[in-house]
PDB file of C-alpha atoms in Angstrom:
ATOM      1  CA  MET A   1      30.117  17.050 -39.266  1.00 89.00           C
ATOM      2  CA  HIS A   2      31.279  17.237 -35.676  1.00 94.00           C
ATOM      3  CA  PRO A   3      33.289  14.102 -34.706  1.00 95.00           C
ATOM      4  CA  TYR A   4      30.875  13.235 -31.922  1.00 97.00           C
ATOM      5  CA  LEU A   5      32.395  11.119 -29.133  1.00 97.00           C
ATOM      6  CA  ASP A   6      35.470  10.180 -31.153  1.00 97.00           C
ATOM      7  CA  ALA A   7      38.392  10.569 -28.768  1.00 96.00           C
ATOM      8  CA  GLU A   8      41.196  10.769 -31.312  1.00 94.00           C
ATOM      9  CA  SER A   9      39.432  13.496 -33.274  1.00 95.00           C
ATOM     10  CA  LEU A  10      38.524  15.591 -30.238  1.00 94.00           C
ATOM     11  CA  ILE A  11      41.738  15.598 -28.193  1.00 93.00           C
ATOM     12  CA  PRO A  12      43.821  17.870 -30.460  1.00 94.00           C
ATOM     13  CA  SER A  13      41.300  20.711 -30.215  1.00 93.00           C
ATOM     14  CA  VAL A  14      41.661  20.868 -26.420  1.00 95.00           C
ATOM     15  CA  ILE A  15      45.456  20.672 -26.463  1.00 96.00           C
ATOM     16  CA  ASP A  16      45.630  23.313 -29.190  1.00 96.00           C
ATOM     17  CA  LEU A  17      43.263  25.633 -27.304  1.00 96.00           C
ATOM     18  CA  LEU A  18      45.356  25.289 -24.141  1.00 96.00           C
ATOM     19  CA  ARG A  19      48.443  26.220 -26.125  1.00 97.00           C
ATOM     20  CA  ALA A  20      46.685  29.120 -27.809  1.00 97.00           C
ATOM     21  CA  SER A  21      45.472  30.411 -24.452  1.00 96.00           C
ATOM     22  CA  LYS A  22      48.986  30.336 -23.013  1.00 95.00           C
ATOM     23  CA  THR A  23      50.305  32.190 -26.059  1.00 97.00           C
ATOM     24  CA  TYR A  24      47.561  34.807 -25.852  1.00 98.00           C
ATOM     25  CA  CYS A  25      48.225  35.416 -22.163  1.00 96.00           C
ATOM     26  CA  SER A  26      51.956  35.686 -22.760  1.00 95.00           C
ATOM     27  CA  GLU A  27      51.482  38.212 -25.553  1.00 97.00           C
ATOM     28  CA  ASN A  28      48.996  40.278 -23.541  1.00 98.00           C
ATOM     29  CA  GLN A  29      50.812  40.384 -20.190  1.00 96.00           C
ATOM     30  CA  ILE A  30      48.280  38.129 -18.443  1.00 97.00           C
ATOM     31  CA  ILE A  31      50.013  36.255 -15.646  1.00 95.00           C
ATOM     32  CA  LEU A  32      49.148  32.592 -15.231  1.00 93.00           C
ATOM     33  CA  ASP A  33      50.168  30.344 -12.343  1.00 91.00           C
ATOM     34  CA  GLU A  34      50.408  27.444 -14.845  1.00 89.00           C
ATOM     35  CA  ARG A  35      47.853  25.220 -13.094  1.00 94.00           C
ATOM     36  CA  VAL A  36      45.354  23.569 -15.465  1.00 96.00           C
ATOM     37  CA  PHE A  37      41.769  22.621 -14.579  1.00 97.00           C
ATOM     38  CA  LEU A  38      39.560  20.597 -16.904  1.00 98.00           C
ATOM     39  CA  ALA A  39      35.774  20.387 -16.828  1.00 98.00           C
ATOM     40  CA  GLY A  40      33.009  19.577 -19.260  1.00 98.00           C
ATOM     41  CA  TYR A  41      29.425  18.381 -19.398  1.00 98.00           C
ATOM     42  CA  SER A  42      27.978  15.486 -21.423  1.00 97.00           C
ATOM     43  CA  GLU A  43      30.314  15.032 -24.408  1.00 97.00           C
ATOM     44  CA  GLY A  44      32.437  17.663 -22.660  1.00 97.00           C
ATOM     45  CA  GLY A  45      32.657  15.410 -19.613  1.00 98.00           C
ATOM     46  CA  TYR A  46      33.871  12.607 -21.838  1.00 98.00           C
ATOM     47  CA  VAL A  47      36.406  14.895 -23.514  1.00 97.00           C
ATOM     48  CA  SER A  48      37.716  16.269 -20.220  1.00 97.00           C
ATOM     49  CA  LEU A  49      38.496  12.725 -19.062  1.00 97.00           C
ATOM     50  CA  VAL A  50      40.083  11.796 -22.400  1.00 97.00           C
ATOM     51  CA  THR A  51      42.206  14.949 -22.253  1.00 97.00           C
ATOM     52  CA  GLN A  52      43.329  14.111 -18.729  1.00 98.00           C
ATOM     53  CA  LYS A  53      44.500  10.715 -19.938  1.00 97.00           C
ATOM     54  CA  VAL A  54      46.421  12.217 -22.848  1.00 97.00           C
ATOM     55  CA  ILE A  55      48.040  14.966 -20.785  1.00 97.00           C
ATOM     56  CA  GLU A  56      49.137  12.504 -18.110  1.00 97.00           C
ATOM     57  CA  GLU A  57      50.587  10.190 -20.747  1.00 96.00           C
ATOM     58  CA  ASP A  58      52.133  12.645 -23.213  1.00 96.00           C
ATOM     59  CA  TYR A  59      52.127  16.277 -22.026  1.00 96.00           C
ATOM     60  CA  THR A  60      53.204  16.386 -18.372  1.00 95.00           C
ATOM     61  CA  SER A  61      56.185  18.577 -19.262  1.00 94.00           C
ATOM     62  CA  GLU A  62      53.880  21.084 -20.967  1.00 94.00           C
ATOM     63  CA  PHE A  63      50.818  21.237 -18.683  1.00 95.00           C
ATOM     64  CA  ASP A  64      50.505  21.121 -14.895  1.00 93.00           C
ATOM     65  CA  LEU A  65      47.182  19.338 -14.557  1.00 96.00           C
ATOM     66  CA  THR A  66      45.676  20.176 -11.158  1.00 97.00           C
ATOM     67  CA  ALA A  67      42.111  18.830 -11.050  1.00 98.00           C
ATOM     68  CA  VAL A  68      39.478  17.421 -13.405  1.00 98.00           C
ATOM     69  CA  ALA A  69      35.679  17.625 -13.106  1.00 98.00           C
ATOM     70  CA  PRO A  70      33.950  15.377 -15.665  1.00 98.00           C
ATOM     71  CA  MET A  71      30.182  15.851 -15.630  1.00 98.00           C
ATOM     72  CA  ALA A  72      27.563  13.468 -17.064  1.00 98.00           C
ATOM     73  CA  GLY A  73      29.839  11.967 -19.699  1.00 97.00           C
ATOM     74  CA  PRO A  74      29.501   8.597 -21.481  1.00 97.00           C
ATOM     75  CA  TYR A  75      32.843   7.282 -20.220  1.00 97.00           C
ATOM     76  CA  ASP A  76      31.764   3.645 -20.514  1.00 97.00           C
ATOM     77  CA  LEU A  77      30.765   3.973 -24.147  1.00 97.00           C
ATOM     78  CA  LYS A  78      30.809   0.238 -24.853  1.00 96.00           C
ATOM     79  CA  GLY A  79      28.746  -0.562 -21.780  1.00 95.00           C
ATOM     80  CA  THR A  80      26.194   2.103 -22.644  1.00 93.00           C
ATOM     81  CA  VAL A  81      25.782   0.905 -26.233  1.00 95.00           C
ATOM     82  CA  ASP A  82      25.614  -2.742 -25.158  1.00 94.00           C
ATOM     83  CA  THR A  83      22.963  -2.013 -22.541  1.00 92.00           C
ATOM     84  CA  ALA A  84      20.855   0.009 -24.982  1.00 91.00           C
ATOM     85  CA  PHE A  85      21.080  -2.708 -27.611  1.00 94.00           C
ATOM     86  CA  LYS A  86      20.269  -5.528 -25.201  1.00 92.00           C
ATOM     87  CA  SER A  87      17.195  -3.761 -23.895  1.00 88.00           C
ATOM     88  CA  ASN A  88      16.323  -2.331 -27.346  1.00 80.00           C
ATOM     89  CA  ASN A  89      14.781   0.503 -25.357  1.00 80.00           C
ATOM     90  CA  TYR A  90      17.098   3.488 -25.083  1.00 84.00           C
ATOM     91  CA  GLN A  91      15.053   6.238 -23.428  1.00 83.00           C
ATOM     92  CA  GLY A  92      17.098   9.348 -24.260  1.00 84.00           C
ATOM     93  CA  ASP A  93      16.766  11.621 -27.282  1.00 89.00           C
ATOM     94  CA  MET A  94      16.897   9.660 -30.520  1.00 94.00           C
ATOM     95  CA  ALA A  95      18.922  12.564 -31.885  1.00 95.00           C
ATOM     96  CA  TYR A  96      21.883  11.412 -29.758  1.00 95.00           C
ATOM     97  CA  ILE A  97      21.703   7.886 -31.189  1.00 95.00           C
ATOM     98  CA  GLY A  98      21.474   9.270 -34.714  1.00 97.00           C
ATOM     99  CA  PHE A  99      24.367  11.672 -34.070  1.00 97.00           C
ATOM    100  CA  PHE A 100      26.636   8.981 -32.635  1.00 97.00           C
ATOM    101  CA  PHE A 101      26.255   6.398 -35.393  1.00 98.00           C
ATOM    102  CA  THR A 102      26.166   8.942 -38.218  1.00 98.00           C
ATOM    103  CA  ALA A 103      29.389  10.542 -36.976  1.00 98.00           C
ATOM    104  CA  TYR A 104      31.134   7.189 -36.557  1.00 98.00           C
ATOM    105  CA  ASN A 105      29.906   6.087 -39.985  1.00 98.00           C
ATOM    106  CA  GLU A 106      31.698   9.074 -41.505  1.00 97.00           C
ATOM    107  CA  ILE A 107      34.817   9.067 -39.305  1.00 97.00           C
ATOM    108  CA  TYR A 108      35.531   5.372 -39.825  1.00 97.00           C
ATOM    109  CA  GLY A 109      34.313   5.130 -43.420  1.00 96.00           C
ATOM    110  CA  TRP A 110      31.719   2.453 -42.765  1.00 96.00           C
ATOM    111  CA  ASN A 111      29.265   3.611 -45.453  1.00 97.00           C
ATOM    112  CA  ARG A 112      26.568   1.623 -43.659  1.00 97.00           C
ATOM    113  CA  LEU A 113      23.798   4.001 -42.706  1.00 98.00           C
ATOM    114  CA  ASN A 114      21.276   1.762 -44.488  1.00 98.00           C
ATOM    115  CA  ASP A 115      22.410  -1.149 -42.319  1.00 98.00           C
ATOM    116  CA  ILE A 116      22.316   0.803 -39.071  1.00 98.00           C
ATOM    117  CA  PHE A 117      19.057   2.737 -39.374  1.00 98.00           C
ATOM    118  CA  ASN A 118      15.593   1.871 -40.609  1.00 98.00           C
ATOM    119  CA  ALA A 119      14.103   3.597 -43.647  1.00 97.00           C
ATOM    120  CA  PRO A 120      13.399   6.418 -44.191  1.00 97.00           C
ATOM    121  CA  TYR A 121      15.767   7.669 -41.492  1.00 98.00           C
ATOM    122  CA  ALA A 122      18.971   6.201 -42.923  1.00 98.00           C
ATOM    123  CA  ALA A 123      18.781   8.445 -45.982  1.00 97.00           C
ATOM    124  CA  MET A 124      18.040  11.493 -43.842  1.00 97.00           C
ATOM    125  CA  MET A 125      21.027  11.258 -41.509  1.00 97.00           C
ATOM    126  CA  PRO A 126      23.767  13.077 -43.471  1.00 96.00           C
ATOM    127  CA  ASN A 127      21.596  16.152 -43.977  1.00 96.00           C
ATOM    128  CA  LEU A 128      20.285  16.136 -40.411  1.00 97.00           C
ATOM    129  CA  TYR A 129      23.782  16.364 -38.960  1.00 97.00           C
ATOM    130  CA  ASP A 130      25.502  18.646 -41.458  1.00 95.00           C
ATOM    131  CA  GLY A 131      25.462  21.547 -39.000  1.00 94.00           C
ATOM    132  CA  SER A 132      22.606  23.454 -40.598  1.00 95.00           C
ATOM    133  CA  ARG A 133      19.819  22.324 -38.245  1.00 96.00           C
ATOM    134  CA  THR A 134      19.015  22.960 -34.631  1.00 96.00           C
ATOM    135  CA  TRP A 135      18.642  20.091 -32.181  1.00 95.00           C
ATOM    136  CA  GLY A 136      14.904  20.659 -32.106  1.00 95.00           C
ATOM    137  CA  GLU A 137      14.674  20.483 -35.885  1.00 97.00           C
ATOM    138  CA  ILE A 138      16.568  17.185 -35.878  1.00 97.00           C
ATOM    139  CA  LEU A 139      14.351  15.715 -33.166  1.00 95.00           C
ATOM    140  CA  ALA A 140      11.217  16.716 -35.073  1.00 96.00           C
ATOM    141  CA  GLN A 141      12.254  14.498 -37.994  1.00 97.00           C
ATOM    142  CA  LEU A 142      13.216  11.432 -35.982  1.00 97.00           C
ATOM    143  CA  PRO A 143      10.955   8.853 -34.336  1.00 96.00           C
ATOM    144  CA  SER A 144      10.450   8.815 -30.593  1.00 91.00           C
ATOM    145  CA  SER A 145      11.290   5.132 -30.144  1.00 93.00           C
ATOM    146  CA  PHE A 146      14.608   3.299 -30.385  1.00 94.00           C
ATOM    147  CA  SER A 147      13.091   0.310 -32.179  1.00 93.00           C
ATOM    148  CA  GLU A 148      11.605   2.515 -34.901  1.00 96.00           C
ATOM    149  CA  LEU A 149      14.932   4.230 -35.573  1.00 97.00           C
ATOM    150  CA  MET A 150      17.394   1.336 -35.423  1.00 97.00           C
ATOM    151  CA  ASN A 151      17.619  -1.612 -37.808  1.00 97.00           C
ATOM    152  CA  PRO A 152      16.945  -4.768 -35.740  1.00 96.00           C
ATOM    153  CA  ASP A 153      19.269  -6.852 -37.951  1.00 97.00           C
ATOM    154  CA  PHE A 154      22.156  -4.525 -37.116  1.00 97.00           C
ATOM    155  CA  ILE A 155      21.387  -4.760 -33.404  1.00 97.00           C
ATOM    156  CA  ASN A 156      21.116  -8.552 -33.489  1.00 97.00           C
ATOM    157  CA  ASN A 157      24.347  -8.905 -35.453  1.00 97.00           C
ATOM    158  CA  TYR A 158      26.122  -6.612 -32.992  1.00 97.00           C
ATOM    159  CA  LEU A 159      24.889  -8.557 -29.974  1.00 96.00           C
ATOM    160  CA  ASN A 160      25.836 -11.866 -31.609  1.00 97.00           C
ATOM    161  CA  GLY A 161      29.417 -10.724 -32.208  1.00 96.00           C
ATOM    162  CA  LYS A 162      29.091 -10.282 -35.955  1.00 97.00           C
ATOM    163  CA  GLU A 163      29.779  -6.526 -36.011  1.00 97.00           C
ATOM    164  CA  THR A 164      33.391  -6.809 -34.938  1.00 96.00           C
ATOM    165  CA  ASP A 165      34.572  -3.582 -36.610  1.00 95.00           C
ATOM    166  CA  VAL A 166      31.819  -1.578 -34.956  1.00 97.00           C
ATOM    167  CA  SER A 167      32.379  -3.183 -31.575  1.00 97.00           C
ATOM    168  CA  LEU A 168      36.139  -2.638 -31.749  1.00 97.00           C
ATOM    169  CA  VAL A 169      35.797   1.066 -32.535  1.00 97.00           C
ATOM    170  CA  ILE A 170      33.338   1.591 -29.690  1.00 98.00           C
ATOM    171  CA  GLN A 171      35.676  -0.264 -27.326  1.00 97.00           C
ATOM    172  CA  GLU A 172      38.594   1.917 -28.452  1.00 97.00           C
ATOM    173  CA  ASN A 173      36.581   4.996 -27.495  1.00 97.00           C
ATOM    174  CA  THR A 174      35.710   3.617 -24.066  1.00 97.00           C
ATOM    175  CA  ILE A 175      38.167   5.461 -21.818  1.00 94.00           C
ATOM    176  CA  LEU A 176      38.459   3.351 -18.679  1.00 96.00           C
ATOM    177  CA  ASN A 177      41.593   1.265 -19.254  1.00 95.00           C
ATOM    178  CA  TRP A 178      44.112   3.516 -17.473  1.00 96.00           C
ATOM    179  CA  THR A 179      44.989   4.804 -14.005  1.00 98.00           C
ATOM    180  CA  PRO A 180      44.275   8.514 -13.440  1.00 98.00           C
ATOM    181  CA  GLN A 181      46.852  10.412 -11.381  1.00 97.00           C
ATOM    182  CA  THR A 182      45.205  13.850 -11.120  1.00 98.00           C
ATOM    183  CA  PRO A 183      42.315  14.336  -8.646  1.00 98.00           C
ATOM    184  CA  ILE A 184      38.933  13.693 -10.272  1.00 98.00           C
ATOM    185  CA  HIS A 185      35.523  14.826  -9.061  1.00 98.00           C
ATOM    186  CA  PHE A 186      32.650  13.342 -11.037  1.00 98.00           C
ATOM    187  CA  PHE A 187      29.188  14.947 -11.147  1.00 98.00           C
ATOM    188  CA  HIS A 188      26.130  13.092 -12.444  1.00 98.00           C
ATOM    189  CA  GLY A 189      22.366  13.148 -11.971  1.00 98.00           C
ATOM    190  CA  ASP A 190      20.944   9.826 -10.807  1.00 98.00           C
ATOM    191  CA  ALA A 191      17.837  10.242 -13.010  1.00 97.00           C
ATOM    192  CA  ASP A 192      19.845  10.810 -16.189  1.00 96.00           C
ATOM    193  CA  ILE A 193      18.609   8.525 -18.977  1.00 93.00           C
ATOM    194  CA  THR A 194      20.407  10.290 -21.828  1.00 93.00           C
ATOM    195  CA  VAL A 195      23.818   9.423 -20.379  1.00 95.00           C
ATOM    196  CA  PRO A 196      22.896   6.771 -17.817  1.00 95.00           C
ATOM    197  CA  TYR A 197      24.131   7.231 -14.252  1.00 97.00           C
ATOM    198  CA  GLN A 198      25.741   3.787 -14.456  1.00 96.00           C
ATOM    199  CA  ASN A 199      28.506   5.400 -16.537  1.00 97.00           C
ATOM    200  CA  VAL A 200      29.986   7.182 -13.554  1.00 98.00           C
ATOM    201  CA  LEU A 201      29.628   4.184 -11.247  1.00 98.00           C
ATOM    202  CA  THR A 202      31.424   1.962 -13.746  1.00 98.00           C
ATOM    203  CA  ALA A 203      34.154   4.563 -14.282  1.00 98.00           C
ATOM    204  CA  ILE A 204      34.863   4.915 -10.563  1.00 98.00           C
ATOM    205  CA  GLU A 205      34.844   1.162 -10.010  1.00 98.00           C
ATOM    206  CA  GLN A 206      37.230   0.595 -12.904  1.00 97.00           C
ATOM    207  CA  PHE A 207      39.607   3.423 -12.000  1.00 98.00           C
ATOM    208  CA  GLU A 208      39.813   2.374  -8.363  1.00 97.00           C
ATOM    209  CA  SER A 209      40.422  -1.194  -9.487  1.00 97.00           C
ATOM    210  CA  ASN A 210      43.243   0.143 -11.670  1.00 97.00           C
ATOM    211  CA  GLY A 211      44.807   1.827  -8.626  1.00 97.00           C
ATOM    212  CA  ALA A 212      43.503   5.410  -8.778  1.00 96.00           C
ATOM    213  CA  LEU A 213      43.461   7.014  -5.331  1.00 94.00           C
ATOM    214  CA  ASN A 214      41.870  10.460  -5.582  1.00 95.00           C
ATOM    215  CA  ILE A 215      38.338  10.174  -6.985  1.00 98.00           C
ATOM    216  CA  GLU A 216      35.158  11.810  -5.713  1.00 98.00           C
ATOM    217  CA  LEU A 217      31.540  11.656  -6.844  1.00 98.00           C
ATOM    218  CA  THR A 218      28.734  14.121  -6.321  1.00 98.00           C
ATOM    219  CA  THR A 219      25.381  12.589  -7.203  1.00 98.00           C
ATOM    220  CA  ILE A 220      22.632  15.067  -8.062  1.00 98.00           C
ATOM    221  CA  PRO A 221      19.444  13.512  -6.618  1.00 98.00           C
ATOM    222  CA  GLY A 222      16.653  13.386  -9.169  1.00 98.00           C
ATOM    223  CA  GLY A 223      18.771  15.231 -11.716  1.00 98.00           C
ATOM    224  CA  ASN A 224      18.266  14.390 -15.376  1.00 97.00           C
ATOM    225  CA  HIS A 225      20.616  15.288 -18.222  1.00 96.00           C
ATOM    226  CA  GLU A 226      19.174  18.777 -18.602  1.00 96.00           C
ATOM    227  CA  THR A 227      18.546  19.803 -15.001  1.00 98.00           C
ATOM    228  CA  SER A 228      21.856  18.501 -13.641  1.00 98.00           C
ATOM    229  CA  GLY A 229      23.991  20.736 -15.863  1.00 97.00           C
ATOM    230  CA  PRO A 230      23.758  24.047 -13.971  1.00 98.00           C
ATOM    231  CA  VAL A 231      24.045  22.350 -10.569  1.00 98.00           C
ATOM    232  CA  ALA A 232      27.071  20.318 -11.599  1.00 98.00           C
ATOM    233  CA  SER A 233      28.824  23.299 -13.178  1.00 98.00           C
ATOM    234  CA  ILE A 234      28.465  25.486 -10.085  1.00 98.00           C
ATOM    235  CA  GLU A 235      29.648  22.728  -7.772  1.00 98.00           C
ATOM    236  CA  ALA A 236      32.608  21.942 -10.037  1.00 98.00           C
ATOM    237  CA  ILE A 237      33.714  25.580  -9.890  1.00 97.00           C
ATOM    238  CA  GLN A 238      33.412  25.529  -6.102  1.00 97.00           C
ATOM    239  CA  TRP A 239      35.543  22.395  -5.987  1.00 98.00           C
ATOM    240  CA  PHE A 240      38.185  24.037  -8.186  1.00 97.00           C
ATOM    241  CA  GLU A 241      38.234  27.012  -5.806  1.00 96.00           C
ATOM    242  CA  SER A 242      39.234  24.658  -2.978  1.00 96.00           C
ATOM    243  CA  PHE A 243      42.622  24.306  -4.699  1.00 94.00           C
ATOM    244  CA  GLN A 244      43.451  28.012  -4.177  1.00 82.00           C
TER     245      GLN A 244
END
């Protein structure tokens, strides 16, 4: 199972790929100018920001980080989960909710799928996310409503502070408690309900409060999670080209 939105699990893959790329270029006479640009969409946007944090803290002698373009990522993971639970009306794909809690259940050894999800969906989760099914096939087996998928007792316990282990892990994977040094340009559609637009507003507010100085935002008017991807990617590349 992919370690969905788990920062500690995801970071090594990016660092290792950067190292592998440098080795490949060295062995094949490809000249690099050593500047590093990071970009990603959705979970990739989250991972690009996490990787920036880790490089700035631990790998500045190894990588010259030039600019970062996070796009439509759930940076404020705790805020997003809290808002969805309080409203009990998350409007995005239920497959994302299932993916998130099933992955965390495995990564952190909770063994609590029956507590988190309603029947019959709790028993279905491990097979749905074992990598053998397409996104469409997963969606076809899940309900369309948040309240039908999620166990209300779990939600109530979480909101009443009784799910401390769950809350702590989600807080640990919320990546706003630091001060970015590298220029950041966020991209996000303002009609995104899968990864709510509030994520980017909260991230910018928090980073600027922490003392970050070089942050930009491009809002894609009317863009949802699907339609904003191509627009954001093209504009991120154009922004990177401004560093030539």
